[in-house]
mmCIF file of C-alpha atoms in Angstrom:
data_model
loop_
_atom_site.group_PDB
_atom_site.id
_atom_site.type_symbol
_atom_site.label_atom_id
_atom_site.label_comp_id
_atom_site.label_asym_id
_atom_site.label_seq_id
_atom_site.Cartn_x
_atom_site.Cartn_y
_atom_site.Cartn_z
ATOM 1 C CA UNK A 1 48.638 41.848 36.080
ATOM 2 C CA UNK A 2 46.355 42.677 39.067
ATOM 3 C CA UNK A 3 46.677 46.483 39.029
ATOM 4 C CA UNK A 4 44.429 48.796 37.021
ATOM 5 C CA UNK A 5 45.584 50.375 33.755
ATOM 6 C CA UNK A 6 46.259 53.682 35.481
ATOM 7 C CA UNK A 7 48.119 51.930 38.265
ATOM 8 C CA UNK A 8 50.189 50.000 35.722
ATOM 9 C CA UNK A 9 51.059 53.234 33.931
ATOM 10 C CA UNK A 10 52.092 54.851 37.201
ATOM 11 C CA UNK A 11 54.242 51.859 38.094
ATOM 12 C CA UNK A 12 55.839 51.767 34.659
ATOM 13 C CA UNK A 13 56.748 55.431 34.970
ATOM 14 C CA UNK A 14 58.841 54.602 38.031
ATOM 15 C CA UNK A 15 60.583 51.681 36.370
ATOM 16 C CA UNK A 16 63.761 52.681 34.449
ATOM 17 C CA UNK A 17 64.280 49.428 32.558
ATOM 18 C CA UNK A 18 62.460 48.108 29.545
ATOM 19 C CA UNK A 19 62.956 44.617 30.944
ATOM 20 C CA UNK A 20 60.385 45.115 33.726
ATOM 21 C CA UNK A 21 57.936 47.060 31.580
ATOM 22 C CA UNK A 22 58.047 44.576 28.724
ATOM 23 C CA UNK A 23 57.788 41.373 30.783
ATOM 24 C CA UNK A 24 54.802 39.284 29.612
ATOM 25 C CA UNK A 25 51.600 39.563 31.657
ATOM 26 C CA UNK A 26 51.664 35.814 32.290
ATOM 27 C CA UNK A 27 55.180 35.885 33.715
ATOM 28 C CA UNK A 28 54.961 35.744 37.556
ATOM 29 C CA UNK A 29 57.216 38.089 39.431
ATOM 30 C CA UNK A 30 58.218 40.291 36.521
ATOM 31 C CA UNK A 31 55.685 42.958 37.531
ATOM 32 C CA UNK A 32 57.294 43.161 40.958
ATOM 33 C CA UNK A 33 60.658 44.280 39.605
ATOM 34 C CA UNK A 34 60.870 47.986 40.445
ATOM 35 C CA UNK A 35 64.275 49.069 39.240
ATOM 36 C CA UNK A 36 67.083 47.435 37.347
ATOM 37 C CA UNK A 37 70.290 49.030 36.225
ATOM 38 C CA UNK A 38 71.475 49.691 32.699
ATOM 39 C CA UNK A 39 74.919 50.525 31.516
ATOM 40 C CA UNK A 40 75.362 53.174 28.861
ATOM 41 C CA UNK A 41 78.502 54.794 27.595
ATOM 42 C CA UNK A 42 78.034 57.539 30.193
ATOM 43 C CA UNK A 43 77.321 55.155 33.100
ATOM 44 C CA UNK A 44 79.997 53.166 34.886
ATOM 45 C CA UNK A 45 79.120 49.451 35.026
ATOM 46 C CA UNK A 46 79.987 49.035 38.690
ATOM 47 C CA UNK A 47 77.721 51.930 39.715
ATOM 48 C CA UNK A 48 74.901 50.706 37.517
ATOM 49 C CA UNK A 49 74.886 47.364 39.298
ATOM 50 C CA UNK A 50 74.261 49.093 42.641
ATOM 51 C CA UNK A 51 70.797 50.153 41.527
ATOM 52 C CA UNK A 52 69.649 46.601 40.772
ATOM 53 C CA UNK A 53 66.604 45.405 42.715
ATOM 54 C CA UNK A 54 65.767 41.787 43.396
ATOM 55 C CA UNK A 55 62.697 40.459 41.522
ATOM 56 C CA UNK A 56 60.934 37.215 42.146
ATOM 57 C CA UNK A 57 61.862 34.323 39.899
ATOM 58 C CA UNK A 58 60.441 34.543 36.395
ATOM 59 C CA UNK A 59 58.787 31.300 35.344
ATOM 60 C CA UNK A 60 58.625 30.394 31.693
ATOM 61 C CA UNK A 61 55.309 28.734 30.795
ATOM 62 C CA UNK A 62 55.736 25.062 30.016
ATOM 63 C CA UNK A 63 53.767 25.494 26.842
ATOM 64 C CA UNK A 64 55.614 28.604 25.671
ATOM 65 C CA UNK A 65 55.125 29.044 21.956
ATOM 66 C CA UNK A 66 58.000 29.578 19.564
ATOM 67 C CA UNK A 67 56.791 33.128 18.930
ATOM 68 C CA UNK A 68 56.769 33.906 22.661
ATOM 69 C CA UNK A 69 60.260 32.455 23.020
ATOM 70 C CA UNK A 70 61.527 34.576 20.118
ATOM 71 C CA UNK A 71 60.059 37.740 21.621
ATOM 72 C CA UNK A 72 61.505 36.988 25.052
ATOM 73 C CA UNK A 73 64.963 36.158 23.651
ATOM 74 C CA UNK A 74 65.050 39.306 21.555
ATOM 75 C CA UNK A 75 64.101 41.432 24.580
ATOM 76 C CA UNK A 76 67.043 39.945 26.449
ATOM 77 C CA UNK A 77 69.333 40.785 23.544
ATOM 78 C CA UNK A 78 68.086 44.387 23.482
ATOM 79 C CA UNK A 79 68.718 44.734 27.205
ATOM 80 C CA UNK A 80 72.212 43.267 26.874
ATOM 81 C CA UNK A 81 72.933 45.751 24.086
ATOM 82 C CA UNK A 82 72.259 48.574 26.525
ATOM 83 C CA UNK A 83 74.238 46.968 29.339
ATOM 84 C CA UNK A 84 77.256 46.207 27.113
ATOM 85 C CA UNK A 85 77.301 48.797 24.298
ATOM 86 C CA UNK A 86 81.065 48.261 24.152
ATOM 87 C CA UNK A 87 80.941 44.449 23.773
ATOM 88 C CA UNK A 88 83.819 43.213 21.602
ATOM 89 C CA UNK A 89 86.075 40.202 21.003
ATOM 90 C CA UNK A 90 88.291 39.899 24.065
ATOM 91 C CA UNK A 91 91.350 38.634 22.248
ATOM 92 C CA UNK A 92 94.022 41.122 21.169
ATOM 93 C CA UNK A 93 94.687 40.930 17.425
ATOM 94 C CA UNK A 94 95.756 43.149 14.518
ATOM 95 C CA UNK A 95 94.892 40.926 11.573
ATOM 96 C CA UNK A 96 93.008 37.690 10.739
ATOM 97 C CA UNK A 97 96.085 35.515 11.291
ATOM 98 C CA UNK A 98 96.639 36.840 14.805
ATOM 99 C CA UNK A 99 92.955 36.360 15.661
ATOM 100 C CA UNK A 100 93.027 32.795 14.326
ATOM 101 C CA UNK A 101 96.119 31.910 16.355
ATOM 102 C CA UNK A 102 94.815 33.610 19.498
ATOM 103 C CA UNK A 103 91.478 31.795 19.244
ATOM 104 C CA UNK A 104 93.206 28.418 18.922
ATOM 105 C CA UNK A 105 95.311 29.277 21.974
ATOM 106 C CA UNK A 106 92.213 30.275 23.970
ATOM 107 C CA UNK A 107 91.026 26.676 24.361
ATOM 108 C CA UNK A 108 91.007 25.624 28.023
ATOM 109 C CA UNK A 109 92.324 28.967 29.259
ATOM 110 C CA UNK A 110 91.257 32.598 29.618
ATOM 111 C CA UNK A 111 91.451 35.264 26.946
ATOM 112 C CA UNK A 112 93.495 37.277 29.430
ATOM 113 C CA UNK A 113 96.197 34.624 29.588
ATOM 114 C CA UNK A 114 96.229 34.366 25.789
ATOM 115 C CA UNK A 115 96.585 38.138 25.453
ATOM 116 C CA UNK A 116 99.504 38.053 27.851
ATOM 117 C CA UNK A 117 101.131 35.272 25.829
ATOM 118 C CA UNK A 118 100.691 36.357 22.204
ATOM 119 C CA UNK A 119 102.887 39.508 22.113
ATOM 120 C CA UNK A 120 106.066 37.438 22.345
ATOM 121 C CA UNK A 121 104.647 34.774 20.009
ATOM 122 C CA UNK A 122 103.754 37.247 17.259
ATOM 123 C CA UNK A 123 107.044 39.079 17.667
ATOM 124 C CA UNK A 124 108.827 35.804 16.923
ATOM 125 C CA UNK A 125 106.434 34.558 14.217
ATOM 126 C CA UNK A 126 104.498 37.446 12.608
ATOM 127 C CA UNK A 127 103.348 35.523 9.511
ATOM 128 C CA UNK A 128 102.087 32.014 8.697
ATOM 129 C CA UNK A 129 105.350 31.367 6.827
ATOM 130 C CA UNK A 130 107.391 32.294 9.918
ATOM 131 C CA UNK A 131 105.260 30.204 12.235
ATOM 132 C CA UNK A 132 105.264 27.172 9.924
ATOM 133 C CA UNK A 133 109.085 27.198 10.049
ATOM 134 C CA UNK A 134 109.266 27.463 13.850
ATOM 135 C CA UNK A 135 111.216 25.001 15.980
ATOM 136 C CA UNK A 136 108.507 23.198 17.992
ATOM 137 C CA UNK A 137 110.404 23.301 21.285
ATOM 138 C CA UNK A 138 110.941 27.048 20.966
ATOM 139 C CA UNK A 139 107.269 27.691 20.247
ATOM 140 C CA UNK A 140 106.256 25.494 23.167
ATOM 141 C CA UNK A 141 108.197 27.696 25.537
ATOM 142 C CA UNK A 142 106.547 30.837 24.186
ATOM 143 C CA UNK A 143 103.004 29.544 24.564
ATOM 144 C CA UNK A 144 103.527 27.511 27.741
ATOM 145 C CA UNK A 145 101.542 30.053 29.873
ATOM 146 C CA UNK A 146 98.414 29.321 27.796
ATOM 147 C CA UNK A 147 98.422 25.653 28.816
ATOM 148 C CA UNK A 148 98.337 22.477 26.732
ATOM 149 C CA UNK A 149 101.335 23.943 24.935
ATOM 150 C CA UNK A 150 102.411 20.765 23.138
ATOM 151 C CA UNK A 151 99.012 20.105 21.557
ATOM 152 C CA UNK A 152 98.557 23.778 20.716
ATOM 153 C CA UNK A 153 102.025 23.982 19.167
ATOM 154 C CA UNK A 154 101.126 21.059 16.923
ATOM 155 C CA UNK A 155 97.912 22.791 15.847
ATOM 156 C CA UNK A 156 99.632 26.128 15.195
ATOM 157 C CA UNK A 157 102.388 24.532 13.152
ATOM 158 C CA UNK A 158 99.816 22.582 11.161
ATOM 159 C CA UNK A 159 97.466 25.467 10.448
ATOM 160 C CA UNK A 160 100.365 27.783 9.565
ATOM 161 C CA UNK A 161 101.734 25.254 7.089
ATOM 162 C CA UNK A 162 98.244 24.834 5.590
ATOM 163 C CA UNK A 163 97.854 28.598 5.215
ATOM 164 C CA UNK A 164 101.262 28.786 3.556
ATOM 165 C CA UNK A 165 100.774 25.837 1.222
ATOM 166 C CA UNK A 166 97.044 25.953 0.428
ATOM 167 C CA UNK A 167 95.957 29.565 0.828
ATOM 168 C CA UNK A 168 98.937 31.640 -0.228
ATOM 169 C CA UNK A 169 99.757 32.652 3.321
ATOM 170 C CA UNK A 170 96.324 34.249 3.852
ATOM 171 C CA UNK A 171 93.546 33.275 6.251
ATOM 172 C CA UNK A 172 90.516 32.175 4.198
ATOM 173 C CA UNK A 173 87.228 33.971 4.690
ATOM 174 C CA UNK A 174 84.950 30.946 4.288
ATOM 175 C CA UNK A 175 83.705 28.620 7.014
ATOM 176 C CA UNK A 176 84.249 25.511 4.903
ATOM 177 C CA UNK A 177 87.911 26.427 4.397
ATOM 178 C CA UNK A 178 88.620 27.444 7.985
ATOM 179 C CA UNK A 179 87.319 24.234 9.540
ATOM 180 C CA UNK A 180 89.748 22.232 7.426
ATOM 181 C CA UNK A 181 92.703 23.834 9.219
ATOM 182 C CA UNK A 182 94.296 21.844 12.086
ATOM 183 C CA UNK A 183 92.838 22.819 15.451
ATOM 184 C CA UNK A 184 90.024 24.898 13.937
ATOM 185 C CA UNK A 185 86.369 24.011 14.583
ATOM 186 C CA UNK A 186 83.110 25.872 14.015
ATOM 187 C CA UNK A 187 83.491 28.018 17.120
ATOM 188 C CA UNK A 188 86.951 29.238 16.120
ATOM 189 C CA UNK A 189 85.856 29.709 12.511
ATOM 190 C CA UNK A 190 82.860 31.815 13.547
ATOM 191 C CA UNK A 191 85.048 33.987 15.778
ATOM 192 C CA UNK A 192 87.409 34.686 12.883
ATOM 193 C CA UNK A 193 84.658 35.216 10.317
ATOM 194 C CA UNK A 194 82.622 37.545 12.511
ATOM 195 C CA UNK A 195 85.461 39.673 13.835
ATOM 196 C CA UNK A 196 88.069 39.648 11.076
ATOM 197 C CA UNK A 197 85.857 39.433 7.983
ATOM 198 C CA UNK A 198 82.505 40.837 9.072
ATOM 199 C CA UNK A 199 80.702 37.603 8.226
ATOM 200 C CA UNK A 200 77.911 36.985 10.800
ATOM 201 C CA UNK A 201 78.427 33.968 13.018
ATOM 202 C CA UNK A 202 77.318 32.596 16.404
ATOM 203 C CA UNK A 203 80.103 31.678 18.793
ATOM 204 C CA UNK A 204 78.915 28.859 21.042
ATOM 205 C CA UNK A 205 81.527 28.676 23.777
ATOM 206 C CA UNK A 206 80.916 27.417 27.318
ATOM 207 C CA UNK A 207 79.512 30.778 28.465
ATOM 208 C CA UNK A 208 77.130 31.099 25.531
ATOM 209 C CA UNK A 209 75.847 27.552 25.885
ATOM 210 C CA UNK A 210 75.345 27.897 29.629
ATOM 211 C CA UNK A 211 73.386 31.153 29.386
ATOM 212 C CA UNK A 212 71.051 30.191 26.547
ATOM 213 C CA UNK A 213 70.112 27.092 28.526
ATOM 214 C CA UNK A 214 69.539 29.166 31.675
ATOM 215 C CA UNK A 215 67.328 31.486 29.671
ATOM 216 C CA UNK A 216 65.416 28.462 28.304
ATOM 217 C CA UNK A 217 66.119 29.321 24.696
ATOM 218 C CA UNK A 218 67.072 25.682 24.236
ATOM 219 C CA UNK A 219 67.961 22.614 26.243
ATOM 220 C CA UNK A 220 70.433 21.350 23.645
ATOM 221 C CA UNK A 221 73.962 20.557 24.840
ATOM 222 C CA UNK A 222 75.652 20.020 21.474
ATOM 223 C CA UNK A 223 77.218 23.333 20.292
ATOM 224 C CA UNK A 224 76.205 22.782 16.661
ATOM 225 C CA UNK A 225 72.574 22.225 17.667
ATOM 226 C CA UNK A 226 72.668 25.245 20.000
ATOM 227 C CA UNK A 227 73.996 27.343 17.123
ATOM 228 C CA UNK A 228 71.177 26.187 14.857
ATOM 229 C CA UNK A 229 68.464 26.925 17.433
ATOM 230 C CA UNK A 230 69.772 30.421 18.206
ATOM 231 C CA UNK A 231 70.251 31.188 14.521
ATOM 232 C CA UNK A 232 66.540 30.504 14.066
ATOM 233 C CA UNK A 233 65.643 33.020 16.797
ATOM 234 C CA UNK A 234 67.692 36.001 15.670
ATOM 235 C CA UNK A 235 68.277 37.718 12.334
ATOM 236 C CA UNK A 236 71.666 37.012 10.818
ATOM 237 C CA UNK A 237 72.766 40.621 11.271
ATOM 238 C CA UNK A 238 72.632 40.139 15.066
ATOM 239 C CA UNK A 239 74.621 36.921 15.328
ATOM 240 C CA UNK A 240 78.120 38.304 15.943
ATOM 241 C CA UNK A 241 77.161 41.026 18.425
ATOM 242 C CA UNK A 242 74.714 38.719 20.198
ATOM 243 C CA UNK A 243 77.616 36.333 20.776
ATOM 244 C CA UNK A 244 79.741 39.097 22.290
ATOM 245 C CA UNK A 245 76.951 40.311 24.570
ATOM 246 C CA UNK A 246 76.030 36.880 25.877
ATOM 247 C CA UNK A 247 79.676 35.929 26.477
ATOM 248 C CA UNK A 248 80.313 39.285 28.200
ATOM 249 C CA UNK A 249 77.360 38.671 30.492
ATOM 250 C CA UNK A 250 78.488 35.141 31.275
ATOM 251 C CA UNK A 251 81.983 36.291 32.208
ATOM 252 C CA UNK A 252 80.946 39.291 34.259
ATOM 253 C CA UNK A 253 77.649 38.526 35.979
ATOM 254 C CA UNK A 254 76.040 35.187 35.100
ATOM 255 C CA UNK A 255 78.870 32.974 36.312
ATOM 256 C CA UNK A 256 78.822 29.206 36.142
ATOM 257 C CA UNK A 257 78.924 28.281 39.821
ATOM 258 C CA UNK A 258 77.505 31.383 41.472
ATOM 259 C CA UNK A 259 75.714 33.873 39.243
ATOM 260 C CA UNK A 260 75.320 37.395 40.634
ATOM 261 C CA UNK A 261 71.532 37.386 40.312
ATOM 262 C CA UNK A 262 71.036 40.288 42.725
ATOM 263 C CA UNK A 263 73.191 42.571 40.575
ATOM 264 C CA UNK A 264 71.895 41.407 37.200
ATOM 265 C CA UNK A 265 70.314 44.113 35.014
ATOM 266 C CA UNK A 266 68.228 41.550 33.118
ATOM 267 C CA UNK A 267 67.010 39.629 36.180
ATOM 268 C CA UNK A 268 63.306 40.387 35.482
ATOM 269 C CA UNK A 269 63.603 38.514 32.180
ATOM 270 C CA UNK A 270 65.541 35.512 33.497
ATOM 271 C CA UNK A 271 63.626 32.257 34.106
ATOM 272 C CA UNK A 272 66.530 30.946 36.184
ATOM 273 C CA UNK A 273 66.686 33.889 38.566
ATOM 274 C CA UNK A 274 67.593 32.672 42.042
ATOM 275 C CA UNK A 275 70.156 30.049 41.027
ATOM 276 C CA UNK A 276 72.834 32.413 42.308
ATOM 277 C CA UNK A 277 73.272 35.082 44.961
ATOM 278 C CA UNK A 278 70.151 37.277 45.153
ATOM 279 C CA UNK A 279 71.260 39.686 47.866
ATOM 280 C CA UNK A 280 72.307 42.872 45.995
ATOM 281 C CA UNK A 281 75.259 43.671 48.255
ATOM 282 C CA UNK A 282 76.657 40.147 48.154
ATOM 283 C CA UNK A 283 75.984 39.864 44.433
ATOM 284 C CA UNK A 284 77.953 43.044 43.651
ATOM 285 C CA UNK A 285 81.021 41.444 45.198
ATOM 286 C CA UNK A 286 80.798 38.668 42.583
ATOM 287 C CA UNK A 287 81.029 41.014 39.579
ATOM 288 C CA UNK A 288 84.137 40.581 37.443
ATOM 289 C CA UNK A 289 86.282 42.657 35.115
ATOM 290 C CA UNK A 290 85.037 46.198 34.425
ATOM 291 C CA UNK A 291 81.653 45.471 36.043
ATOM 292 C CA UNK A 292 83.466 44.964 39.337
ATOM 293 C CA UNK A 293 85.913 47.810 38.796
ATOM 294 C CA UNK A 294 88.788 45.562 37.697
ATOM 295 C CA UNK A 295 90.905 45.391 34.513
ATOM 296 C CA UNK A 296 89.428 43.706 31.476
ATOM 297 C CA UNK A 297 90.961 40.835 29.521
ATOM 298 C CA UNK A 298 92.630 42.827 26.739
ATOM 299 C CA UNK A 299 95.992 44.500 27.000
ATOM 300 C CA UNK A 300 94.876 46.757 24.134
ATOM 301 C CA UNK A 301 91.112 47.261 24.572
ATOM 302 C CA UNK A 302 89.006 49.288 22.123
ATOM 303 C CA UNK A 303 88.665 53.041 22.781
ATOM 304 C CA UNK A 304 85.105 52.831 24.152
ATOM 305 C CA UNK A 305 85.915 50.147 26.730
ATOM 306 C CA UNK A 306 84.980 51.572 30.172
ATOM 307 C CA UNK A 307 87.384 49.388 32.148
ATOM 308 C CA UNK A 308 91.130 49.251 32.617
ATOM 309 C CA UNK A 309 93.576 47.492 30.262
ATOM 310 C CA UNK A 310 94.852 44.139 31.477
ATOM 311 C CA UNK A 311 98.438 43.946 32.753
ATOM 312 C CA UNK A 312 101.184 42.347 30.683
ATOM 313 C CA UNK A 313 102.525 38.913 31.607
ATOM 314 C CA UNK A 314 104.649 39.174 34.734
ATOM 315 C CA UNK A 315 103.474 42.691 35.602
ATOM 316 C CA UNK A 316 102.700 43.413 39.219
#
């Protein structure tokens, strides 16, 4: 940094976010970030975004050591924890079976559409035994809004029959058992383990993979390899909540085609800053769900969720 120690202390006193204060001395542009917004339980997300200031792009040194990468990644996680203290699985469920089914249905569609579809599905087939005995054509009609309804019906019938025949009608709590079920891969298994059984897991969906590559945590494309790299960076106790925070950020701010860089609370720590809209006013218009003042994805969100519940299927 070019300023004196007293000048740096004076500047830090005016900077409300840890992200700017903690940025490495060798990281260009981080020292120029004056204010970034944080969301706490007492701060509305949409208002917090209005305070975001635009920093210069943060460049990650080509020769960044593993230790430096770990420190930088963990700072990002701490910032996300303050931005999304209410981060949670965005699928509605009341038990492990419902979460398993909802996660299978979520492939190639939004959690919102799944949440709008599952009430009627679970009313018709509340248990694995009920679902295994379903008439395929009738189930297809119930899950049609979630897309790929024929393939998903086949998976649901298969996994329900396996639960009935091999696991006594109960969802197993082990990764090696879950991935044997039809339509269940590592991502789905980690979602179920982390959120229904409290077993730490990293959920590498499209949002998670996109963001960790933007943050230069890894350049791997294969989800299994991404999971292994990230698992090496963070303690196991952080895996499940880290997944929620990163996915929340990807859905709300760091979008695939046009990230809202100018409204991003962790912009001073992002090596890919500038890929999206940097103008704060224009960036705020890109915010989604509760960050933009809109309903979330769950029809039955947790009590601490600061946004609005999603509407039921067919609601105005």
